[in-house]
Short mmCIF file of C-alpha atoms in Angstrom, two decimals:
data_model
loop_
_atom_site.label_atom_id
_atom_site.label_comp_id
_atom_site.label_asym_id
_atom_site.label_seq_id
_atom_site.Cartn_x
_atom_site.Cartn_y
_atom_site.Cartn_z
CA UNK A 15 28.84 -21.97 -32.68
CA UNK A 16 25.46 -20.74 -31.41
CA UNK A 17 25.40 -18.31 -28.87
CA UNK A 18 22.45 -17.62 -26.93
CA UNK A 19 21.54 -14.19 -25.19
CA UNK A 20 18.76 -12.86 -22.88
CA UNK A 21 17.92 -9.03 -23.38
CA UNK A 22 16.03 -7.29 -20.83
CA UNK A 23 14.16 -4.14 -21.61
CA UNK A 24 14.13 -0.85 -19.31
CA UNK A 25 10.84 -0.11 -17.42
CA UNK A 26 11.45 0.74 -13.79
CA UNK A 27 8.98 -1.48 -11.48
CA UNK A 28 7.51 -3.19 -14.43
CA UNK A 29 10.91 -5.34 -14.51
CA UNK A 30 8.78 -7.54 -12.57
CA UNK A 31 6.73 -8.48 -15.99
CA UNK A 32 10.20 -9.12 -17.39
CA UNK A 33 11.36 -11.24 -14.46
CA UNK A 34 8.16 -13.25 -14.15
CA UNK A 35 8.15 -14.20 -17.94
CA UNK A 36 12.04 -15.34 -17.48
CA UNK A 37 10.94 -17.44 -14.25
CA UNK A 38 8.36 -19.29 -16.23
CA UNK A 39 10.52 -19.96 -19.14
CA UNK A 40 13.47 -21.20 -16.59
CA UNK A 41 10.84 -23.43 -14.79
CA UNK A 42 9.92 -25.06 -18.25
CA UNK A 43 13.12 -25.04 -20.21
CA UNK A 44 16.03 -24.05 -17.46
CA UNK A 45 16.94 -21.35 -19.95
CA UNK A 46 19.14 -19.28 -17.48
CA UNK A 47 21.70 -21.93 -17.50
CA UNK A 48 21.60 -22.72 -21.21
CA UNK A 49 22.52 -18.99 -21.55
CA UNK A 50 25.66 -17.44 -22.84
CA UNK A 51 25.25 -13.94 -22.23
CA UNK A 52 22.76 -11.55 -20.59
CA UNK A 53 22.23 -7.83 -21.71
CA UNK A 54 20.09 -5.28 -20.02
CA UNK A 55 19.21 -1.60 -19.63
CA UNK A 56 17.87 0.27 -16.69
CA UNK A 57 15.81 -2.08 -14.80
CA UNK A 58 16.57 -4.89 -17.33
CA UNK A 59 20.30 -4.13 -16.45
CA UNK A 60 19.58 -5.07 -12.92
CA UNK A 61 17.94 -8.32 -13.99
CA UNK A 62 20.56 -9.12 -16.43
CA UNK A 63 23.36 -8.73 -14.02
CA UNK A 64 21.61 -10.71 -11.51
CA UNK A 65 21.11 -13.65 -13.58
CA UNK A 66 24.88 -13.36 -14.82
CA UNK A 67 25.76 -13.31 -11.33
CA UNK A 68 23.70 -16.31 -10.43
CA UNK A 69 21.05 -14.72 -8.14
CA UNK A 70 17.93 -16.99 -8.57
CA UNK A 71 15.59 -15.46 -10.59
CA UNK A 72 12.86 -16.18 -7.60
CA UNK A 73 14.98 -13.91 -5.59
CA UNK A 74 14.70 -11.15 -8.41
CA UNK A 75 11.04 -11.56 -8.67
CA UNK A 76 10.53 -11.08 -4.88
CA UNK A 77 12.95 -7.95 -4.96
CA UNK A 78 10.59 -6.34 -7.48
CA UNK A 79 7.39 -7.37 -5.23
CA UNK A 80 8.76 -6.44 -1.90
CA UNK A 81 11.53 -3.52 -2.29
CA UNK A 82 9.57 -0.95 -4.39
CA UNK A 83 9.20 1.26 -1.30
CA UNK A 84 12.91 0.91 -0.68
CA UNK A 85 13.97 1.60 -4.25
CA UNK A 86 11.67 4.73 -4.84
CA UNK A 87 12.65 6.65 -1.82
CA UNK A 88 11.10 9.93 -2.53
CA UNK A 89 13.15 13.08 -2.38
CA UNK A 90 11.98 15.30 0.65
CA UNK A 91 11.68 18.87 -0.01
CA UNK A 92 13.36 21.50 2.23
CA UNK A 93 11.83 21.03 6.10
CA UNK A 94 9.84 24.10 7.30
CA UNK A 95 7.22 24.52 9.90
CA UNK A 96 4.85 23.61 7.37
CA UNK A 97 4.43 19.67 7.28
CA UNK A 98 2.96 18.20 4.67
CA UNK A 99 4.11 14.63 4.88
CA UNK A 100 7.23 14.06 3.23
CA UNK A 101 6.93 17.22 1.49
CA UNK A 102 8.11 19.71 4.20
CA UNK A 103 8.26 22.43 1.87
CA UNK A 104 6.25 25.88 2.61
CA UNK A 105 3.20 25.51 0.41
CA UNK A 106 3.27 29.22 -0.52
CA UNK A 107 6.96 29.20 -1.67
CA UNK A 108 6.33 25.84 -3.53
CA UNK A 109 3.91 27.59 -5.69
CA UNK A 110 6.21 30.31 -6.39
CA UNK A 111 8.84 27.85 -7.24
CA UNK A 112 6.26 26.00 -9.74
CA UNK A 113 5.39 29.52 -11.23
CA UNK A 114 9.14 30.35 -11.79
CA UNK A 115 9.84 26.90 -12.93
CA UNK A 116 7.18 26.28 -15.65
CA UNK A 117 5.46 29.84 -15.74
CA UNK A 118 2.37 28.44 -14.34
CA UNK A 119 -0.56 30.87 -13.73
CA UNK A 120 -1.98 30.39 -10.33
CA UNK A 121 -5.70 30.34 -9.76
CA UNK A 122 -7.90 30.94 -6.79
CA UNK A 123 -9.10 27.09 -6.74
CA UNK A 124 -8.19 25.66 -3.46
CA UNK A 125 -7.50 22.05 -2.18
CA UNK A 126 -6.20 20.68 1.22
CA UNK A 127 -2.73 19.28 1.90
CA UNK A 128 -2.49 17.89 5.21
CA UNK A 129 -4.60 20.61 6.61
CA UNK A 130 -3.03 23.49 4.84
CA UNK A 131 -4.98 25.56 2.32
CA UNK A 132 -3.20 25.53 -1.06
CA UNK A 133 -3.98 26.96 -4.44
CA UNK A 134 -4.75 24.73 -7.46
CA UNK A 135 -2.92 25.13 -10.92
CA UNK A 136 -4.14 26.33 -14.08
CA UNK A 137 -2.25 27.01 -17.11
CA UNK A 138 -2.88 27.28 -20.98
CA UNK A 139 -1.90 24.02 -22.37
CA UNK A 140 -2.33 21.85 -19.14
CA UNK A 141 -5.80 20.39 -17.52
CA UNK A 142 -7.73 22.60 -15.43
CA UNK A 143 -7.97 20.00 -12.60
CA UNK A 144 -4.16 19.62 -11.87
CA UNK A 145 -3.83 20.55 -8.55
CA UNK A 146 -0.97 20.95 -5.86
CA UNK A 147 -2.44 18.20 -3.83
CA UNK A 148 -2.23 15.74 -6.52
CA UNK A 149 1.13 17.01 -7.82
CA UNK A 150 2.88 16.31 -4.26
CA UNK A 151 0.48 13.67 -2.92
CA UNK A 152 2.70 10.87 -3.48
CA UNK A 153 5.34 12.54 -1.41
CA UNK A 154 2.96 12.90 1.39
CA UNK A 155 1.04 9.62 1.32
CA UNK A 156 4.03 7.29 0.28
CA UNK A 157 6.34 8.87 3.00
CA UNK A 158 3.84 8.55 5.70
CA UNK A 159 2.87 4.95 4.94
CA UNK A 160 6.61 3.51 4.85
CA UNK A 161 8.09 5.71 7.30
CA UNK A 162 5.29 6.42 9.54
CA UNK A 163 6.27 9.97 10.09
CA UNK A 164 5.03 13.50 8.84
CA UNK A 165 8.71 14.59 9.19
CA UNK A 166 10.63 12.65 6.69
CA UNK A 167 14.11 13.32 6.27
CA UNK A 168 17.66 11.84 5.11
CA UNK A 169 18.13 10.92 9.00
CA UNK A 170 14.69 8.96 8.97
CA UNK A 171 15.76 7.12 5.77
CA UNK A 172 19.07 6.14 7.19
CA UNK A 173 17.78 4.69 10.16
CA UNK A 174 15.10 2.78 8.35
CA UNK A 175 17.57 1.12 6.06
CA UNK A 176 20.69 1.34 7.85
CA UNK A 177 22.65 3.29 5.46
CA UNK A 178 23.82 6.92 5.17
CA UNK A 179 22.10 8.79 2.07
CA UNK A 180 24.48 11.48 2.02
CA UNK A 181 26.43 10.70 -1.07
CA UNK A 182 23.48 9.65 -3.11
CA UNK A 183 21.45 12.83 -2.26
CA UNK A 184 19.84 14.39 -5.39
CA UNK A 185 20.27 18.16 -5.04
CA UNK A 186 17.50 20.77 -5.58
CA UNK A 187 13.88 20.21 -5.15
CA UNK A 188 12.36 17.02 -6.46
CA UNK A 189 10.69 17.23 -10.07
CA UNK A 190 11.80 20.76 -10.43
CA UNK A 191 15.50 21.25 -9.71
CA UNK A 192 16.52 17.71 -8.44
CA UNK A 193 15.61 14.14 -9.05
CA UNK A 194 12.31 12.83 -7.64
CA UNK A 195 13.78 10.10 -5.70
CA UNK A 196 17.12 9.16 -3.55
CA UNK A 197 19.12 6.43 -5.31
CA UNK A 198 20.57 5.38 -1.82
CA UNK A 199 17.88 2.66 -1.31
CA UNK A 200 18.56 1.05 -4.59
CA UNK A 201 22.55 1.20 -3.90
CA UNK A 202 21.71 -0.53 -0.52
CA UNK A 203 19.93 -3.44 -2.21
CA UNK A 204 22.41 -3.88 -5.05
CA UNK A 205 25.28 -4.02 -2.58
CA UNK A 206 23.29 -6.94 -0.78
CA UNK A 207 23.08 -8.80 -4.04
CA UNK A 208 26.50 -8.10 -5.52
CA UNK A 209 28.77 -7.19 -2.92
CA UNK A 210 31.78 -6.00 -4.71
CA UNK A 211 31.93 -8.46 -7.69
CA UNK A 212 33.36 -6.89 -10.90
CA UNK A 213 31.86 -7.56 -14.49
CA UNK A 214 35.27 -9.05 -15.46
CA UNK A 215 34.37 -11.38 -12.70
CA UNK A 216 31.56 -13.22 -14.49
CA UNK A 217 31.80 -16.46 -16.41
CA UNK A 218 29.31 -15.24 -19.09
CA UNK A 219 28.93 -12.47 -21.49
CA UNK A 220 27.35 -9.14 -20.20
CA UNK A 221 26.16 -6.16 -21.82
CA UNK A 222 24.73 -2.92 -19.82
CA UNK A 223 23.95 0.41 -21.33
CA UNK A 224 24.28 3.86 -19.98
CA UNK A 225 24.89 7.29 -21.31
CA UNK A 226 27.96 8.90 -20.38
CA UNK A 227 27.34 12.71 -19.38
CA UNK A 228 31.08 13.70 -20.36
CA UNK A 229 33.56 11.81 -22.20
CA UNK A 230 37.13 13.44 -21.92
CA UNK A 231 38.26 11.89 -25.10
CA UNK A 232 35.35 12.81 -27.32
CA UNK A 233 34.83 16.20 -25.38
CA UNK A 234 31.02 15.40 -25.56
CA UNK A 235 28.50 13.05 -23.78
CA UNK A 236 28.48 9.49 -25.11
CA UNK A 237 26.29 6.35 -25.41
CA UNK A 238 28.31 3.17 -23.66
CA UNK A 239 27.85 -0.37 -23.22
CA UNK A 240 29.46 -1.82 -20.18
CA UNK A 241 30.63 -5.39 -20.87
CA UNK A 242 33.42 -7.76 -19.70
CA UNK A 243 34.91 -8.44 -23.20
CA UNK A 244 38.68 -7.75 -22.74
CA UNK A 245 38.70 -4.56 -24.76
CA UNK A 246 35.75 -2.76 -22.87
CA UNK A 247 37.16 0.13 -20.77
CA UNK A 248 34.52 -0.61 -18.39
CA UNK A 249 35.11 -4.47 -17.88
CA UNK A 250 36.52 -3.85 -14.23
CA UNK A 251 33.95 -1.56 -13.01
CA UNK A 252 31.70 -3.22 -10.02
CA UNK A 253 28.22 -4.66 -10.83
CA UNK A 254 26.72 -2.37 -8.40
CA UNK A 255 28.25 0.65 -10.39
CA UNK A 256 26.97 -0.68 -13.33
CA UNK A 257 23.55 -1.33 -12.25
CA UNK A 258 23.33 2.03 -10.62
CA UNK A 259 24.53 3.87 -13.86
CA UNK A 260 22.15 2.01 -16.10
CA UNK A 261 19.05 2.91 -13.99
CA UNK A 262 19.76 6.20 -13.01
CA UNK A 263 16.68 7.77 -15.24
CA UNK A 264 16.68 11.50 -15.71
CA UNK A 265 14.30 13.29 -13.30
CA UNK A 266 13.89 10.05 -11.35
CA UNK A 267 17.17 9.57 -9.98
CA UNK A 268 20.45 11.58 -9.71
CA UNK A 269 23.09 10.82 -12.19
CA UNK A 270 25.47 7.99 -10.96
CA UNK A 271 29.34 8.70 -10.84
CA UNK A 272 31.83 5.90 -11.31
CA UNK A 273 35.22 5.99 -10.12
CA UNK A 274 37.76 2.78 -10.12
CA UNK A 275 40.89 3.36 -8.41
CA UNK A 276 42.57 6.39 -9.86
CA UNK A 277 40.10 6.55 -13.01
CA UNK A 278 37.06 8.72 -12.83
CA UNK A 279 34.62 7.74 -15.45
CA UNK A 280 32.37 10.71 -14.41
CA UNK A 281 28.67 10.65 -14.19
CA UNK A 282 26.43 8.44 -15.92
CA UNK A 283 22.22 8.37 -16.72
CA UNK A 284 20.05 5.60 -17.75
CA UNK A 285 20.86 3.83 -20.99
CA UNK A 286 17.16 3.95 -22.06
CA UNK A 287 17.90 7.30 -23.60
CA UNK A 288 19.46 5.81 -26.42
CA UNK A 289 18.71 1.91 -25.96
CA UNK A 290 15.84 0.87 -23.74
CA UNK A 291 15.60 -2.50 -25.76
CA UNK A 292 19.36 -3.63 -25.48
CA UNK A 293 19.07 -6.05 -28.50
CA UNK A 294 21.21 -3.96 -30.97
CA UNK A 295 23.98 -3.08 -28.21
CA UNK A 296 24.17 -6.70 -27.34
CA UNK A 297 24.35 -8.05 -30.72
CA UNK A 298 26.92 -5.40 -31.53
CA UNK A 299 29.24 -6.40 -28.54
CA UNK A 300 28.44 -10.24 -29.03
CA UNK A 301 30.03 -9.87 -32.75
CA UNK A 302 33.20 -9.21 -31.48
CA UNK A 303 33.51 -12.22 -29.29
CA UNK A 304 35.96 -15.00 -30.63
CA UNK A 305 34.37 -17.93 -32.24
CA UNK A 306 31.28 -16.10 -33.50
CA UNK A 307 31.49 -15.73 -37.43
CA UNK A 308 28.43 -13.69 -37.68
CA UNK A 309 24.63 -12.82 -36.92
CA UNK A 310 23.93 -16.49 -37.79
CA UNK A 311 25.41 -17.91 -34.73
CA UNK A 312 23.27 -15.67 -32.55
CA UNK A 313 20.09 -16.59 -30.80
CA UNK A 314 18.35 -13.95 -29.08
CA UNK A 315 15.45 -13.59 -26.63
CA UNK A 316 14.42 -10.19 -25.88
CA UNK A 317 12.10 -9.58 -23.12
CA UNK A 318 9.76 -6.34 -22.64
CA UNK A 319 8.23 -4.46 -19.76
CA UNK A 320 4.80 -4.42 -21.25
CA UNK A 321 3.34 -2.20 -23.90
CA UNK A 322 0.96 0.64 -23.05
CA UNK A 323 -1.24 3.09 -24.77
CA UNK A 324 1.09 5.99 -24.31
CA UNK A 325 1.02 8.79 -26.57
CA UNK A 326 -0.27 12.33 -27.71
CA UNK A 327 -3.35 12.40 -29.44
CA UNK A 328 -4.79 15.17 -31.58
CA UNK A 329 -7.21 15.64 -29.07
CA UNK A 330 -4.44 16.72 -26.32
CA UNK A 331 -3.16 19.27 -29.14
CA UNK A 332 -6.44 20.25 -30.02
CA UNK A 333 -7.66 20.99 -26.32
CA UNK A 334 -4.53 22.33 -24.87
CA UNK A 335 -3.01 24.10 -27.74
CA UNK A 336 -0.01 22.69 -29.70
CA UNK A 337 2.26 25.80 -29.55
CA UNK A 338 2.29 25.50 -25.77
CA UNK A 339 3.87 22.36 -25.66
CA UNK A 340 7.20 23.29 -24.07
CA UNK A 341 8.85 22.36 -21.03
CA UNK A 342 5.66 22.20 -18.61
CA UNK A 343 3.84 19.61 -21.15
CA UNK A 344 6.92 17.33 -22.01
CA UNK A 345 8.18 17.09 -18.44
CA UNK A 346 4.97 17.49 -16.48
CA UNK A 347 5.43 14.97 -13.77
CA UNK A 348 2.11 13.61 -13.59
CA UNK A 349 -0.02 11.39 -16.24
CA UNK A 350 -2.59 13.40 -17.88
CA UNK A 351 -4.50 13.48 -21.16
CA UNK A 352 -8.13 13.09 -22.31
CA UNK A 353 -7.77 9.47 -21.33
CA UNK A 354 -4.63 9.74 -19.14
CA UNK A 355 -2.71 8.54 -22.29
CA UNK A 356 0.09 11.21 -21.93
CA UNK A 357 2.63 9.61 -19.36
CA UNK A 358 4.70 11.41 -16.66
CA UNK A 359 7.67 13.10 -18.01
CA UNK A 360 6.19 12.53 -21.61
CA UNK A 361 9.53 13.42 -23.42
CA UNK A 362 11.61 10.73 -21.45
CA UNK A 363 9.10 7.98 -21.88
CA UNK A 364 8.59 8.89 -25.77
CA UNK A 365 12.59 8.30 -26.14
CA UNK A 366 12.42 5.05 -23.79
CA UNK A 367 9.63 3.65 -25.95
CA UNK A 368 10.58 4.70 -29.34
CA UNK A 369 14.26 3.46 -29.21
CA UNK A 370 13.00 0.15 -27.76
CA UNK A 371 10.69 -0.33 -30.83
CA UNK A 372 13.28 0.63 -33.07
CA UNK A 373 15.81 -1.97 -31.69
CA UNK A 374 13.20 -4.60 -31.97
CA UNK A 375 12.69 -3.97 -35.91
CA UNK A 376 16.30 -3.84 -36.51
CA UNK A 377 17.34 -6.89 -34.50
CA UNK A 378 14.53 -8.84 -36.11
CA UNK A 379 15.58 -7.70 -39.60
CA UNK A 380 19.31 -8.88 -38.82
CA UNK A 381 18.57 -12.21 -37.07
CA UNK A 382 15.44 -13.11 -38.57
CA UNK A 383 13.99 -16.37 -37.02
CA UNK A 384 16.45 -16.50 -34.38
CA UNK A 385 15.38 -13.37 -32.66
CA UNK A 386 12.21 -13.75 -30.36
CA UNK A 387 10.34 -10.79 -28.84
CA UNK A 388 8.36 -11.56 -25.58
CA UNK A 389 6.15 -8.94 -24.38
CA UNK A 390 2.52 -7.87 -24.20
CA UNK A 391 0.10 -4.97 -23.98
CA UNK A 392 -1.15 -4.24 -20.35
CA UNK A 393 -4.83 -3.52 -20.02
CA UNK A 394 -4.07 0.18 -18.43
CA UNK A 395 -1.16 2.52 -18.22
CA UNK A 396 1.41 1.40 -15.37
CA UNK A 397 4.20 3.94 -14.87
CA UNK A 398 7.68 3.14 -14.10
CA UNK A 399 7.65 4.13 -10.46
CA UNK A 400 4.20 2.78 -9.47
CA UNK A 401 5.44 0.34 -6.82
CA UNK A 402 2.08 0.68 -4.84
CA UNK A 403 0.33 -1.06 -7.26
CA UNK A 404 2.47 -3.92 -7.99
CA UNK A 405 -0.12 -6.78 -7.37
CA UNK A 406 -1.99 -5.22 -10.34
CA UNK A 407 0.80 -5.87 -12.40
CA UNK A 408 1.47 -9.22 -11.29
CA UNK A 409 -2.34 -10.13 -12.01
CA UNK A 410 -1.76 -9.03 -15.69
CA UNK A 411 1.22 -11.22 -15.90
CA UNK A 412 -0.68 -14.03 -14.28
CA UNK A 413 -3.45 -13.73 -17.09
CA UNK A 414 -0.87 -13.46 -19.99
CA UNK A 415 0.73 -16.80 -18.95
CA UNK A 416 -2.32 -18.62 -19.36
CA UNK A 417 -2.82 -17.11 -23.24
CA UNK A 418 -2.20 -18.84 -26.60
CA UNK A 419 0.28 -16.10 -27.48
CA UNK A 420 2.57 -17.24 -24.23
CA UNK A 421 2.08 -20.69 -25.56
CA UNK A 422 3.72 -19.64 -28.85
CA UNK A 423 6.53 -17.89 -27.07
CA UNK A 424 7.37 -20.85 -25.24
CA UNK A 425 7.36 -23.26 -28.29
CA UNK A 426 9.65 -20.70 -29.91
CA UNK A 427 11.99 -20.65 -26.82
CA UNK A 428 12.14 -24.25 -27.09
CA UNK A 429 13.19 -24.22 -30.59
CA UNK A 430 15.83 -22.00 -30.03
CA UNK A 431 17.09 -22.82 -26.58
CA UNK A 432 17.13 -26.81 -26.40
#
């Protein structure tokens, strides 16, 4: 038999790129209805679940274009008489917390946040122009833009979206001891899409990746693939739970707990930490299906979220002292570097992107011409939470759809799928 699988990478809001490419292929060849299985990680998991559940691809595209602000609801700091937009934490105390967490040396350089005099940040191994205003600007500006208030709280968020954020509230301070975003907005959107549907209710093959933070049997954390195969222990979890778990990117969203009746599976984080490109986990799961004799029966379309010039050049090391590359450099929450090539949370992005490239290499070696990778290089870095610049991303997709490379991909899809 011939078994066709669409695999969708992780990449946050750049899932729009994946959805747009699939949408174009579906218009040309109706590939979604011709597909036997869907696999995904992180934002790709949401996309895979949506297609498996019969959500129109056009609706998923609209979700990325219109719901960014409701997906990335910024975690407000503790409220105080100092009002700095969504960052309602006293600035002097914030600088103390930065000093404690990252051992940063505070200078006398001054910037302004909502009319409050603050101190800039300087430390050995980091750019000298990183300031507190840059670091928390997104909390202030995005919060005011979306909620129309300088006093953002869980109550404001609940009124704006019609849900209670209490159970999805990240503990601690954003980017320091807590996640950067609340997950309650994403969960509300997923509930509207999937209701109470379970993985086992789908008529097609599903494979979604997430990392379990503690497994009772193994007494350790564990990479997991949620599928609807009869022997999979997660086959009866809800699609909402699967989507929330696979997209809980460390430092961006809080870990997500899955409980089904009396079974507590514990907490999960984004599957991108081990399989941001789900090609190999999907292949492994699919090979256990009845009727599949081996890899030669598999046809796989793997769709990425855009390649970028992310990395750490020798200039970054030479200028900022390689021996200083500790927690503050690897997990610094802003893009930096000689040409902004070091992404936010560089260690996490390194894991996401290198595991994706390795899976692509392995799957291509195993499946040969039956494996097709659809992806392209973005003209500039585009961070996974940059929903404000979604029109720029869409313009890049529009441009790519007119290229000879996309025409080549379309011809290959026609060969494999039709």
